[in-house]
């Protein structure tokens, strides 16, 4: 499955792509939706009872949880980005169009952890299309068994 060239104009399009990944990788998936400015996490200033954005649209946020190991959670925001959490490691500001490729890299075992001796530390490296990679710093105490097994 190659999710690398897909443009995802909406949160629902991203959820559909993630559902397809779950089927392809035989993983259970749980999806919850928050719709309306009064429900989405980044719209706390919307006011009481206000459900639409100033342009009249309904913001849509979704939270996707994949079953199995590694633990992967995705929070898709209406602003075209996402928070992807892999084994407790939060990867912020992932563009919505990159989310399926990011999750696919993790589920297919392409994601790995690099270790550095000085200064000591670890980084989760998730390859993305176009010779790009997302890198996230990991404190050594946060290494789960899955992350520890991916050290290079």
PDB file of C-alpha atoms in Angstrom:
ATOM      1  CA  UNK A   1       0.000   0.000   0.000  1.00  0.00           C
ATOM      2  CA  UNK A   2       1.426   3.372  -1.021  1.00  0.00           C
ATOM      3  CA  UNK A   3      -0.232   6.305   0.781  1.00  0.00           C
ATOM      4  CA  UNK A   4       2.546   8.690  -0.233  1.00  0.00           C
ATOM      5  CA  UNK A   5       0.923  10.643  -3.063  1.00  0.00           C
ATOM      6  CA  UNK A   6      -2.515  11.225  -1.633  1.00  0.00           C
ATOM      7  CA  UNK A   7      -3.885  14.731  -0.986  1.00  0.00           C
ATOM      8  CA  UNK A   8      -6.252  14.734   1.984  1.00  0.00           C
ATOM      9  CA  UNK A   9      -8.422  17.874   1.857  1.00  0.00           C
ATOM     10  CA  UNK A  10     -10.506  17.037   4.941  1.00  0.00           C
ATOM     11  CA  UNK A  11     -10.268  15.301   8.280  1.00  0.00           C
ATOM     12  CA  UNK A  12     -12.721  12.670   7.021  1.00  0.00           C
ATOM     13  CA  UNK A  13     -10.485  11.930   4.014  1.00  0.00           C
ATOM     14  CA  UNK A  14      -7.573  11.326   6.411  1.00  0.00           C
ATOM     15  CA  UNK A  15      -9.730   9.050   8.588  1.00  0.00           C
ATOM     16  CA  UNK A  16     -10.717   7.054   5.483  1.00  0.00           C
ATOM     17  CA  UNK A  17      -7.039   6.650   4.524  1.00  0.00           C
ATOM     18  CA  UNK A  18      -6.186   5.513   8.076  1.00  0.00           C
ATOM     19  CA  UNK A  19      -9.057   3.000   8.029  1.00  0.00           C
ATOM     20  CA  UNK A  20      -7.620   1.561   4.791  1.00  0.00           C
ATOM     21  CA  UNK A  21      -4.191   1.275   6.455  1.00  0.00           C
ATOM     22  CA  UNK A  22      -5.735  -0.554   9.404  1.00  0.00           C
ATOM     23  CA  UNK A  23      -7.393  -3.052   7.056  1.00  0.00           C
ATOM     24  CA  UNK A  24      -4.181  -3.491   5.035  1.00  0.00           C
ATOM     25  CA  UNK A  25      -2.138  -4.174   8.193  1.00  0.00           C
ATOM     26  CA  UNK A  26      -4.875  -6.243   9.901  1.00  0.00           C
ATOM     27  CA  UNK A  27      -5.056  -3.821  12.842  1.00  0.00           C
ATOM     28  CA  UNK A  28      -8.106  -2.869  14.854  1.00  0.00           C
ATOM     29  CA  UNK A  29      -8.967   0.814  14.730  1.00  0.00           C
ATOM     30  CA  UNK A  30     -11.103   3.032  16.934  1.00  0.00           C
ATOM     31  CA  UNK A  31     -12.218   6.460  15.716  1.00  0.00           C
ATOM     32  CA  UNK A  32     -13.937   9.245  17.624  1.00  0.00           C
ATOM     33  CA  UNK A  33     -15.094  12.499  16.035  1.00  0.00           C
ATOM     34  CA  UNK A  34     -15.435  15.990  17.497  1.00  0.00           C
ATOM     35  CA  UNK A  35     -17.435  18.250  15.209  1.00  0.00           C
ATOM     36  CA  UNK A  36     -18.163  21.915  15.862  1.00  0.00           C
ATOM     37  CA  UNK A  37     -16.102  24.786  17.237  1.00  0.00           C
ATOM     38  CA  UNK A  38     -17.413  24.081  20.739  1.00  0.00           C
ATOM     39  CA  UNK A  39     -16.123  20.473  20.564  1.00  0.00           C
ATOM     40  CA  UNK A  40     -12.692  20.688  18.949  1.00  0.00           C
ATOM     41  CA  UNK A  41      -9.642  21.030  21.161  1.00  0.00           C
ATOM     42  CA  UNK A  42      -8.125  24.081  19.509  1.00  0.00           C
ATOM     43  CA  UNK A  43     -11.329  26.118  19.511  1.00  0.00           C
ATOM     44  CA  UNK A  44     -11.696  26.868  23.224  1.00  0.00           C
ATOM     45  CA  UNK A  45     -12.124  30.575  22.463  1.00  0.00           C
ATOM     46  CA  UNK A  46     -15.195  29.920  20.312  1.00  0.00           C
ATOM     47  CA  UNK A  47     -17.583  30.748  23.115  1.00  0.00           C
ATOM     48  CA  UNK A  48     -20.483  28.899  24.667  1.00  0.00           C
ATOM     49  CA  UNK A  49     -22.950  27.485  22.154  1.00  0.00           C
ATOM     50  CA  UNK A  50     -20.901  28.526  19.109  1.00  0.00           C
ATOM     51  CA  UNK A  51     -20.424  25.533  16.824  1.00  0.00           C
ATOM     52  CA  UNK A  52     -19.304  27.072  13.523  1.00  0.00           C
ATOM     53  CA  UNK A  53     -16.227  28.937  12.439  1.00  0.00           C
ATOM     54  CA  UNK A  54     -16.647  32.573  11.363  1.00  0.00           C
ATOM     55  CA  UNK A  55     -16.996  31.370   7.737  1.00  0.00           C
ATOM     56  CA  UNK A  56     -19.954  29.152   8.697  1.00  0.00           C
ATOM     57  CA  UNK A  57     -18.134  25.827   8.401  1.00  0.00           C
ATOM     58  CA  UNK A  58     -18.063  23.117  11.048  1.00  0.00           C
ATOM     59  CA  UNK A  59     -14.532  22.273  12.192  1.00  0.00           C
ATOM     60  CA  UNK A  60     -13.942  18.512  12.378  1.00  0.00           C
ATOM     61  CA  UNK A  61     -11.359  16.847  14.571  1.00  0.00           C
ATOM     62  CA  UNK A  62     -10.852  13.097  14.869  1.00  0.00           C
ATOM     63  CA  UNK A  63      -8.924  10.833  17.227  1.00  0.00           C
ATOM     64  CA  UNK A  64      -7.783   7.495  15.769  1.00  0.00           C
ATOM     65  CA  UNK A  65      -6.335   4.673  17.863  1.00  0.00           C
ATOM     66  CA  UNK A  66      -4.707   1.628  16.276  1.00  0.00           C
ATOM     67  CA  UNK A  67      -4.784  -1.627  18.222  1.00  0.00           C
ATOM     68  CA  UNK A  68      -1.737  -3.813  18.705  1.00  0.00           C
ATOM     69  CA  UNK A  69       1.956  -3.024  18.965  1.00  0.00           C
ATOM     70  CA  UNK A  70       3.323  -0.481  18.431  1.00  0.00           C
ATOM     71  CA  UNK A  71       0.691   1.716  20.031  1.00  0.00           C
ATOM     72  CA  UNK A  72      -0.236   4.448  17.551  1.00  0.00           C
ATOM     73  CA  UNK A  73      -2.691   7.283  18.194  1.00  0.00           C
ATOM     74  CA  UNK A  74      -3.507  10.062  15.746  1.00  0.00           C
ATOM     75  CA  UNK A  75      -5.281  13.328  16.578  1.00  0.00           C
ATOM     76  CA  UNK A  76      -6.315  15.020  13.319  1.00  0.00           C
ATOM     77  CA  UNK A  77      -6.920  18.751  13.686  1.00  0.00           C
ATOM     78  CA  UNK A  78      -9.101  20.942  11.444  1.00  0.00           C
ATOM     79  CA  UNK A  79      -6.029  23.100  10.651  1.00  0.00           C
ATOM     80  CA  UNK A  80      -4.534  20.453   8.280  1.00  0.00           C
ATOM     81  CA  UNK A  81      -2.085  18.984  10.800  1.00  0.00           C
ATOM     82  CA  UNK A  82      -1.984  16.165  13.300  1.00  0.00           C
ATOM     83  CA  UNK A  83      -0.424  14.908  16.498  1.00  0.00           C
ATOM     84  CA  UNK A  84       0.788  11.327  16.049  1.00  0.00           C
ATOM     85  CA  UNK A  85       1.784   9.441  19.188  1.00  0.00           C
ATOM     86  CA  UNK A  86       3.934   6.316  18.786  1.00  0.00           C
ATOM     87  CA  UNK A  87       4.483   4.275  21.945  1.00  0.00           C
ATOM     88  CA  UNK A  88       3.944   7.392  24.072  1.00  0.00           C
ATOM     89  CA  UNK A  89       6.236   9.610  21.968  1.00  0.00           C
ATOM     90  CA  UNK A  90       4.347  12.678  20.711  1.00  0.00           C
ATOM     91  CA  UNK A  91       5.153  13.840  17.187  1.00  0.00           C
ATOM     92  CA  UNK A  92       3.595  17.281  16.748  1.00  0.00           C
ATOM     93  CA  UNK A  93       2.676  19.236  13.629  1.00  0.00           C
ATOM     94  CA  UNK A  94       2.601  16.367  11.125  1.00  0.00           C
ATOM     95  CA  UNK A  95       0.936  17.696   7.941  1.00  0.00           C
ATOM     96  CA  UNK A  96      -2.387  15.917   7.339  1.00  0.00           C
ATOM     97  CA  UNK A  97      -1.234  14.736   3.894  1.00  0.00           C
ATOM     98  CA  UNK A  98       1.788  13.011   5.534  1.00  0.00           C
ATOM     99  CA  UNK A  99      -0.175  11.203   8.260  1.00  0.00           C
ATOM    100  CA  UNK A 100      -0.958   7.995   6.294  1.00  0.00           C
ATOM    101  CA  UNK A 101       2.678   7.697   5.122  1.00  0.00           C
ATOM    102  CA  UNK A 102       3.891   8.368   8.694  1.00  0.00           C
ATOM    103  CA  UNK A 103       1.628   5.672  10.163  1.00  0.00           C
ATOM    104  CA  UNK A 104       2.489   3.269   7.337  1.00  0.00           C
ATOM    105  CA  UNK A 105       6.227   3.699   8.060  1.00  0.00           C
ATOM    106  CA  UNK A 106       5.615   2.861  11.707  1.00  0.00           C
ATOM    107  CA  UNK A 107       3.369  -0.147  11.027  1.00  0.00           C
ATOM    108  CA  UNK A 108       5.715  -1.549   8.361  1.00  0.00           C
ATOM    109  CA  UNK A 109       8.744  -1.376  10.673  1.00  0.00           C
ATOM    110  CA  UNK A 110      10.583   1.390   8.797  1.00  0.00           C
ATOM    111  CA  UNK A 111      10.587   3.704  11.816  1.00  0.00           C
ATOM    112  CA  UNK A 112      13.659   3.326  14.000  1.00  0.00           C
ATOM    113  CA  UNK A 113      15.462   4.866  16.958  1.00  0.00           C
ATOM    114  CA  UNK A 114      18.933   6.346  16.677  1.00  0.00           C
ATOM    115  CA  UNK A 115      21.209   6.528  19.705  1.00  0.00           C
ATOM    116  CA  UNK A 116      23.864   9.137  20.348  1.00  0.00           C
ATOM    117  CA  UNK A 117      26.540   8.798  23.008  1.00  0.00           C
ATOM    118  CA  UNK A 118      27.440  12.487  23.407  1.00  0.00           C
ATOM    119  CA  UNK A 119      25.366  14.235  24.339  1.00  0.00           C
ATOM    120  CA  UNK A 120      23.460  11.099  25.269  1.00  0.00           C
ATOM    121  CA  UNK A 121      20.057  10.761  23.723  1.00  0.00           C
ATOM    122  CA  UNK A 122      17.726   8.968  21.378  1.00  0.00           C
ATOM    123  CA  UNK A 123      15.617  10.059  18.425  1.00  0.00           C
ATOM    124  CA  UNK A 124      12.626   8.381  16.836  1.00  0.00           C
ATOM    125  CA  UNK A 125      13.123   8.592  13.066  1.00  0.00           C
ATOM    126  CA  UNK A 126      10.097   8.038  10.823  1.00  0.00           C
ATOM    127  CA  UNK A 127      10.887   7.976   7.079  1.00  0.00           C
ATOM    128  CA  UNK A 128       8.502   9.910   4.824  1.00  0.00           C
ATOM    129  CA  UNK A 129       8.168  10.051   1.029  1.00  0.00           C
ATOM    130  CA  UNK A 130      10.573  12.258  -0.880  1.00  0.00           C
ATOM    131  CA  UNK A 131      13.670  11.366   1.145  1.00  0.00           C
ATOM    132  CA  UNK A 132      12.279  13.162   4.184  1.00  0.00           C
ATOM    133  CA  UNK A 133      12.074  11.957   7.762  1.00  0.00           C
ATOM    134  CA  UNK A 134      10.387  13.161  10.918  1.00  0.00           C
ATOM    135  CA  UNK A 135      12.727  13.085  13.930  1.00  0.00           C
ATOM    136  CA  UNK A 136      11.577  13.343  17.513  1.00  0.00           C
ATOM    137  CA  UNK A 137      13.808  13.516  20.608  1.00  0.00           C
ATOM    138  CA  UNK A 138      13.289  10.743  23.179  1.00  0.00           C
ATOM    139  CA  UNK A 139      14.387  10.871  26.781  1.00  0.00           C
ATOM    140  CA  UNK A 140      16.078   7.524  27.523  1.00  0.00           C
ATOM    141  CA  UNK A 141      13.639   6.709  30.302  1.00  0.00           C
ATOM    142  CA  UNK A 142      10.723   6.686  27.834  1.00  0.00           C
ATOM    143  CA  UNK A 143      11.933   3.776  25.717  1.00  0.00           C
ATOM    144  CA  UNK A 144       9.238   1.129  25.575  1.00  0.00           C
ATOM    145  CA  UNK A 145      10.174  -2.433  24.634  1.00  0.00           C
ATOM    146  CA  UNK A 146       9.080  -1.719  21.035  1.00  0.00           C
ATOM    147  CA  UNK A 147      11.207   1.446  20.844  1.00  0.00           C
ATOM    148  CA  UNK A 148      14.177  -0.345  22.437  1.00  0.00           C
ATOM    149  CA  UNK A 149      13.940  -3.067  19.801  1.00  0.00           C
ATOM    150  CA  UNK A 150      14.248  -0.423  17.035  1.00  0.00           C
ATOM    151  CA  UNK A 151      17.590   1.116  18.156  1.00  0.00           C
ATOM    152  CA  UNK A 152      20.174   1.354  15.387  1.00  0.00           C
TER     153      UNK A 152
END
